[in-house]
GROMACS .gro file of C-alpha atoms in nm:
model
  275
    1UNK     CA    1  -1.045   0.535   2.038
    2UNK     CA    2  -1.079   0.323   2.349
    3UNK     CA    3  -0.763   0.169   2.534
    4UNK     CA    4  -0.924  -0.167   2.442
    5UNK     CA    5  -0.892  -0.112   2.076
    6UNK     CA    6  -0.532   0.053   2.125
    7UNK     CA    7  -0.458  -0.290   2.319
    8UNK     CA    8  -0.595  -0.490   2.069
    9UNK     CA    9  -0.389  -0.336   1.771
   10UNK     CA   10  -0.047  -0.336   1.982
   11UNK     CA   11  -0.085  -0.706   1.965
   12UNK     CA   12  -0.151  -0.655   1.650
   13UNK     CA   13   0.179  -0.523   1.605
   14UNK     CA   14   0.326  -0.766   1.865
   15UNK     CA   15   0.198  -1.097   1.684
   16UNK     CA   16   0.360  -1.016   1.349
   17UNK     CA   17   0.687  -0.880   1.509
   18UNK     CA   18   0.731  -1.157   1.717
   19UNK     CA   19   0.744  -1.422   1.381
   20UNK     CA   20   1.031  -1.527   1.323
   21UNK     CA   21   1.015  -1.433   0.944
   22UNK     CA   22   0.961  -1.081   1.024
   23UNK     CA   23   1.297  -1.014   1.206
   24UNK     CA   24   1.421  -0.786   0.895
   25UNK     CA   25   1.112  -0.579   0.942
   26UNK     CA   26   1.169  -0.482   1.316
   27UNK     CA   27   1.434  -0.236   1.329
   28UNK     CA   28   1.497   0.064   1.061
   29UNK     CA   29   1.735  -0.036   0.757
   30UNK     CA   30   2.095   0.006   0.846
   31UNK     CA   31   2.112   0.093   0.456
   32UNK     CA   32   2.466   0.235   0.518
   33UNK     CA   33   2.634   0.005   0.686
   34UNK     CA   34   2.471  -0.226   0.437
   35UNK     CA   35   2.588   0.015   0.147
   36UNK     CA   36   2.250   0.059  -0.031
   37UNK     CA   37   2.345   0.433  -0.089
   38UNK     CA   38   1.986   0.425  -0.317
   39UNK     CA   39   1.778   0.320  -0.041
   40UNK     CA   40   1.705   0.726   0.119
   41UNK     CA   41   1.672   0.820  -0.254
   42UNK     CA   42   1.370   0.556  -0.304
   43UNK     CA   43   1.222   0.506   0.024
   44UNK     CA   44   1.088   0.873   0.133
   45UNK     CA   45   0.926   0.787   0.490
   46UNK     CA   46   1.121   0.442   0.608
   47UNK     CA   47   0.902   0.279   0.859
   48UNK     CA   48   0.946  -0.001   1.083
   49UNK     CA   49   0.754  -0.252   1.378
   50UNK     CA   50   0.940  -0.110   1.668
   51UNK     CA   51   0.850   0.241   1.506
   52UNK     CA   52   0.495   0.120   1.532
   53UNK     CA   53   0.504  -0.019   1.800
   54UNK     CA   54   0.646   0.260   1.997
   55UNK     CA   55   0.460   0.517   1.852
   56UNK     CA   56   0.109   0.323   1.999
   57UNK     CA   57   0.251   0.272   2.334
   58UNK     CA   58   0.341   0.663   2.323
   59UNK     CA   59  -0.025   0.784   2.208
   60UNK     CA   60   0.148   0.896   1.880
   61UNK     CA   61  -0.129   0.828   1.627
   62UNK     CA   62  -0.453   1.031   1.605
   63UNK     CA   63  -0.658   0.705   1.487
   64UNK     CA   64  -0.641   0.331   1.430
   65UNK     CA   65  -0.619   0.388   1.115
   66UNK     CA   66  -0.308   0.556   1.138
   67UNK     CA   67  -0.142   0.276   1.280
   68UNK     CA   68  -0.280   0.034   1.001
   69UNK     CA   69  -0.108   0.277   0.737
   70UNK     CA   70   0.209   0.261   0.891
   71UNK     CA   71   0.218  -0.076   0.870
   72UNK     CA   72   0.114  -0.101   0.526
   73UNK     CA   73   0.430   0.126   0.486
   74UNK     CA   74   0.633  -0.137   0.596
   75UNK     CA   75   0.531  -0.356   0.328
   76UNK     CA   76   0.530  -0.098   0.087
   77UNK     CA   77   0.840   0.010   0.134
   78UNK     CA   78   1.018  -0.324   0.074
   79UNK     CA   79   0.827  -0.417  -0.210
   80UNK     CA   80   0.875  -0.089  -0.410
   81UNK     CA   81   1.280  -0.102  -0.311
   82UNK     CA   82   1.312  -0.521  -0.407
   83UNK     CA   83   1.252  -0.698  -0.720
   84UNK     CA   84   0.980  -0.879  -0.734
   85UNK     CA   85   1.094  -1.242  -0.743
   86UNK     CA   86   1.328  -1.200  -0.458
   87UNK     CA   87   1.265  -1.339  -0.142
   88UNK     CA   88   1.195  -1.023   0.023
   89UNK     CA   89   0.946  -0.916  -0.174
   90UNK     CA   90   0.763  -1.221  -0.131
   91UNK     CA   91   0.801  -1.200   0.205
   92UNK     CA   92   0.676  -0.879   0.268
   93UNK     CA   93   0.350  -0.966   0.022
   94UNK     CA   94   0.305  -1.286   0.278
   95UNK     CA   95   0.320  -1.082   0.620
   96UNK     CA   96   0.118  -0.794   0.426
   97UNK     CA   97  -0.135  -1.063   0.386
   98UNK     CA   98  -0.136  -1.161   0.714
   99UNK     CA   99  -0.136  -0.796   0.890
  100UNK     CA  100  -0.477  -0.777   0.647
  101UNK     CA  101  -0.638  -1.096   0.763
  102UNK     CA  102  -0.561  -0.951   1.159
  103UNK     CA  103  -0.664  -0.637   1.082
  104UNK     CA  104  -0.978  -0.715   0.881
  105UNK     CA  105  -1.065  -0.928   1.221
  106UNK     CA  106  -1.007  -0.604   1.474
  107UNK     CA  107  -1.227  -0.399   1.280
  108UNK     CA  108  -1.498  -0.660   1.269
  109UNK     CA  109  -1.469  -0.709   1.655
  110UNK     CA  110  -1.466  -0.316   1.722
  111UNK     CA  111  -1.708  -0.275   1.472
  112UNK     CA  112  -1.443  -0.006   1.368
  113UNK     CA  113  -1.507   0.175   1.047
  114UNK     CA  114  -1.192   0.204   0.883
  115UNK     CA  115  -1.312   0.348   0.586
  116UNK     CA  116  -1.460   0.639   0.754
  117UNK     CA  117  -1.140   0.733   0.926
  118UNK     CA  118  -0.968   0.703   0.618
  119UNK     CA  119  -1.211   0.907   0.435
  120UNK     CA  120  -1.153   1.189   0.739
  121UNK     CA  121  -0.799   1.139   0.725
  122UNK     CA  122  -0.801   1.221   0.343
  123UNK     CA  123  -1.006   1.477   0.418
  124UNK     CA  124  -0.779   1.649   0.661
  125UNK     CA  125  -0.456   1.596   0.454
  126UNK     CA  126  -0.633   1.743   0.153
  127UNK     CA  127  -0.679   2.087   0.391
  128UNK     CA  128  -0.320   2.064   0.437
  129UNK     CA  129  -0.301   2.060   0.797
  130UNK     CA  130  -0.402   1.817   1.081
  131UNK     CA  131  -0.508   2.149   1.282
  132UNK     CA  132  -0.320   2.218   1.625
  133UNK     CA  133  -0.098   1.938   1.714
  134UNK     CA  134  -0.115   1.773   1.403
  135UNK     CA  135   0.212   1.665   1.208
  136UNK     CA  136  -0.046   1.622   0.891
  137UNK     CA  137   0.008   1.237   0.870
  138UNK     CA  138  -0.196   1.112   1.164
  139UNK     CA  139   0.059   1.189   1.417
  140UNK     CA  140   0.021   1.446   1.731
  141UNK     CA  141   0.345   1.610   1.815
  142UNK     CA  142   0.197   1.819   2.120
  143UNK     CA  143  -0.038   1.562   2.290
  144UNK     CA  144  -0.351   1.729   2.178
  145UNK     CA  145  -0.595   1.593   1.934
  146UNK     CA  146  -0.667   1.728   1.630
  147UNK     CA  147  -1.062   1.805   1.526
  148UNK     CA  148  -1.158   1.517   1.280
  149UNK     CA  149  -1.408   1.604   1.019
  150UNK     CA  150  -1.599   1.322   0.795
  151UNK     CA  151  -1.619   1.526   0.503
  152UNK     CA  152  -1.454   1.381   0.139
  153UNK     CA  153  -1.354   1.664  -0.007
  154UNK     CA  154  -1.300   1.463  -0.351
  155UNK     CA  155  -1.572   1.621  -0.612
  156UNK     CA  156  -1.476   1.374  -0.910
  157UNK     CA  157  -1.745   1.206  -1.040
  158UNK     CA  158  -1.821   0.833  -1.004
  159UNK     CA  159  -1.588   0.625  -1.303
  160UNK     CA  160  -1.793   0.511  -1.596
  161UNK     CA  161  -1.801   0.124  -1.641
  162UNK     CA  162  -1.595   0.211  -1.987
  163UNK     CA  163  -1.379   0.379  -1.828
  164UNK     CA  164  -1.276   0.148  -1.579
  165UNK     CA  165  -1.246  -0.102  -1.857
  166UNK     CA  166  -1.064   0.090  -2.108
  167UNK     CA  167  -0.860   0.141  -1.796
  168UNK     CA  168  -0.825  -0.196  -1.700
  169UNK     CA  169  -0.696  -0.277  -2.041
  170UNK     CA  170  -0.447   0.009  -2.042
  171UNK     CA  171  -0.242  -0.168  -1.738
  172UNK     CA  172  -0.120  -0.399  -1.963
  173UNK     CA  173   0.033  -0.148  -2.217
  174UNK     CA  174   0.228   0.039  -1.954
  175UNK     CA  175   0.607  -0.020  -1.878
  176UNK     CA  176   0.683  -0.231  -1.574
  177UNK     CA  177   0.814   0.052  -1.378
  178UNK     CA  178   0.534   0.188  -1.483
  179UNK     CA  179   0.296  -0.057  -1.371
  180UNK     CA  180   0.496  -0.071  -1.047
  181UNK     CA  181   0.420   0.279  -0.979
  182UNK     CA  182   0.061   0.222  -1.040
  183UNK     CA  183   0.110  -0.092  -0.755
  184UNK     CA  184   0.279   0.158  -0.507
  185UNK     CA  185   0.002   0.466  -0.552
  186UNK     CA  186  -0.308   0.147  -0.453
  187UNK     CA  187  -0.147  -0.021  -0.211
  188UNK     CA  188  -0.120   0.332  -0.041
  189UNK     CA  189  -0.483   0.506  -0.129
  190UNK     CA  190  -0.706   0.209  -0.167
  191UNK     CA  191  -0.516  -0.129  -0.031
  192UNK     CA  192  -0.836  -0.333  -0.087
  193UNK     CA  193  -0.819  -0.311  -0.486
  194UNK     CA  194  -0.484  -0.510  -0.442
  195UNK     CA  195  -0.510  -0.906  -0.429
  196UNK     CA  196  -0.170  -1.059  -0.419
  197UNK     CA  197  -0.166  -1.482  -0.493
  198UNK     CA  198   0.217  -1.575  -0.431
  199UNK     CA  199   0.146  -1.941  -0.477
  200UNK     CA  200  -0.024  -1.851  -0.829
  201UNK     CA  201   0.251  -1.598  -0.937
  202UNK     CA  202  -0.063  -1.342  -0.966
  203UNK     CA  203  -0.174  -0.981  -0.867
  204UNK     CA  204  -0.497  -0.872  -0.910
  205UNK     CA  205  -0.594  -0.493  -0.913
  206UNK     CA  206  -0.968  -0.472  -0.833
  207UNK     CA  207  -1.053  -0.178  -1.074
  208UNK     CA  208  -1.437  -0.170  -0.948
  209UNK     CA  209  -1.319  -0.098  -0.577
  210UNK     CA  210  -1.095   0.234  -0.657
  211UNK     CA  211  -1.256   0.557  -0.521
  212UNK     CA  212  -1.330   0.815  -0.781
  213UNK     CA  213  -1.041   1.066  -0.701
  214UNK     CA  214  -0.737   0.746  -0.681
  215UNK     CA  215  -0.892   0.623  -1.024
  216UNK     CA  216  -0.831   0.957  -1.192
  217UNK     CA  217  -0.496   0.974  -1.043
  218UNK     CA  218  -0.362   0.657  -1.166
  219UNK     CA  219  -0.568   0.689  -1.479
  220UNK     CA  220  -0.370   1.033  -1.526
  221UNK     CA  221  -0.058   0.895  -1.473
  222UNK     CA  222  -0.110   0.603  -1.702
  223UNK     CA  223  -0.207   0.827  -1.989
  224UNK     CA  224   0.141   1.076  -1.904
  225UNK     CA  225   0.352   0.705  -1.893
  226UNK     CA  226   0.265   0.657  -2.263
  227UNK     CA  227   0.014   0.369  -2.165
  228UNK     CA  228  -0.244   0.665  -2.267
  229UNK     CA  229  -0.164   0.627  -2.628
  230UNK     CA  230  -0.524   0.349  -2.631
  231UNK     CA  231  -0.686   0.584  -2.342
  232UNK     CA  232  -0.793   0.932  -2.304
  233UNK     CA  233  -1.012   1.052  -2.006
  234UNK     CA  234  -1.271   1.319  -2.107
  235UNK     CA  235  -1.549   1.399  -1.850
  236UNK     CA  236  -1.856   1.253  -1.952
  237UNK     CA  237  -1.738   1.000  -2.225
  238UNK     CA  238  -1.402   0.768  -2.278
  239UNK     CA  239  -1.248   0.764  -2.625
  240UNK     CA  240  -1.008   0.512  -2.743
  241UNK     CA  241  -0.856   0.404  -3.047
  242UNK     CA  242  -0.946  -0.004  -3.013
  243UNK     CA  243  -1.294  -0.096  -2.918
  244UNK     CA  244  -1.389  -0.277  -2.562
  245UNK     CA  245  -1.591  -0.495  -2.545
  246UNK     CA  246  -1.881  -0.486  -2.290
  247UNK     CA  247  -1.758  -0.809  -2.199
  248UNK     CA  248  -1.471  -0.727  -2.050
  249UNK     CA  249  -1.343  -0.738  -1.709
  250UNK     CA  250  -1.272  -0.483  -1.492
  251UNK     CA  251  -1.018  -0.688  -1.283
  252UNK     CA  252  -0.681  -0.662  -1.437
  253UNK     CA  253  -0.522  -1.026  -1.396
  254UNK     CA  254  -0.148  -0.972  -1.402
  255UNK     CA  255   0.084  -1.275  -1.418
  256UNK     CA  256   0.435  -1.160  -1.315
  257UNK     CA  257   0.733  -1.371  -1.467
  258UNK     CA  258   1.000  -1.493  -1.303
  259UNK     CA  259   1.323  -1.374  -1.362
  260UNK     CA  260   1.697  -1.486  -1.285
  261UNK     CA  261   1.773  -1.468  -0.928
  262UNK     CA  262   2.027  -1.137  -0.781
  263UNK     CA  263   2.142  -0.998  -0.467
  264UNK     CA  264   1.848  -0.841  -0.287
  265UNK     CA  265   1.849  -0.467  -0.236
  266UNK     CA  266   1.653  -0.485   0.074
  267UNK     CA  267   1.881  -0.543   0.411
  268UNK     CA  268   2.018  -0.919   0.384
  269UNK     CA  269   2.002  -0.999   0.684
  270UNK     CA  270   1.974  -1.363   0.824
  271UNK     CA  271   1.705  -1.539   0.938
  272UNK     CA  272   1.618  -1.856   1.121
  273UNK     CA  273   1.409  -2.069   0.936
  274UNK     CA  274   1.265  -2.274   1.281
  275UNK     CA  275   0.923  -2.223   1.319
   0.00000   0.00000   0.00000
């Protein structure tokens, strides 16, 4: 990576911490003085901007990419610990939007390939290691950079276009923890199979866009959740019990209802609402 491209993501970084709706995102979660005694038992790697931010400025992160995952993490993290009508969770969905749009722009002006380096990164976790210096989550812990290989070590095979409608239709037989799940695994392996419409009350989960090893995953997990009961993955053919029609999409459409409004779980904290 050059220092240019390091520059250009700090601001990155800078832009969206410097909004003034982003000041509960900026430091870690005080979740004890804030008595959310659940919030270590649900959020496993708690991330932050001035985590982010620091670790760039201190050559932390192995790749770009890296850095763009933590950030995601950010989001992540509040949206799987909030409901989603409350005003966090909205409000992590709107800056996730906008770290996207940014980001989306940086790799078109590098001309930086982030899904190569996310296909290495895979790669490299999948070997277990990161090799010497590596902390195995894009991190370097000694200074030293860790060899980077290209290679996707995933073997599936490429998704039927059954299956990823029989899928498709199995996402709305699933629980909504369930579902929610499903959200969190996406938004972490393949972030550009999730369209979020806040204004519409919509998410969209591109089911053409998943990579063949994420789709298995989450189609695994749907069939162990009890959503399986209409779907059953064999290799080389998709049985299930209703018919699909060729017709259908492969874009699962989910409305999300609002519910009756309660305290957030995610740091209250108060904000200005000046622009």
């Amino acid at each position: 990576m050059t220092s240019a491209e390091w520059a250009a993501m700090s601001r990155i970084v800078s832009q969206i911490r410097d909004r003034y709706d982003a000041e509960p995102f900026r430091e870690p979660v005080d979740w004890k003085a804030m008595e959310l005694f659940d919030y270590p038992e649900i959020i496993k790697k708690p991330m932050d901007l001035k985590q982010v931010k620091r670790k760039i400025e201190n050559s932390k992160y192995e790749t770009i990419h890296d850095a763009a995952q933590d950030m995601r993490l950010i989001w992540k993290n509040c949206m799987l610990y909030n409901e989603e009508w409350s005003d966090f969770y909205i409000l992590a969905s709107n800056l996730s939007k906008r770290f996207e749009d940014k980001y989306a722009k940086f790799c078109r002006d590098f001309k930086y390939d982030d899904a190569a380096a996310a296909a290495a990164r895979k790669s490299k976790n999948a070997a277990g290691s990161d090799g010497p210096g590596g902390n195995g989550d894009g991190t370097i812990s000694d200074g030293k950079k860790a060899s980077v290989t290209s290679t996707d070590v995933c073997n599936d095979e490429e998704p039927t276009m059954k299956e990823r409608k029989i899928f498709t239709k199995s996402l709305y037989d699933v629980s909504k923890e369930d579902l929610k799940n499903i959200i969190s695994t996406l938004d972490d392996k393949c972030p550009s199979s999730i369209a979020r419409d806040v204004a519409r009350d919509e998410l969209q989960i591109n089911v053409e866009v998943i990579p063949a090893a994420v789709f298995y995953e989450v189609m695994d997990y749907v069939d162990k959740s009890g959503g399986g009961s209409k779907v059953r993955r064999y290799r080389g053919e998709s049985k299930h019990e209703e018919g699909t029609s060729e017709e259908s999409s492969s874009a699962a459409l989910i409305p999300r209802k609002k519910k009756s409004s309660r305290r957030s779980r995610f740091a209250p904290r108060k904000r200005s609402r000046s622009a």
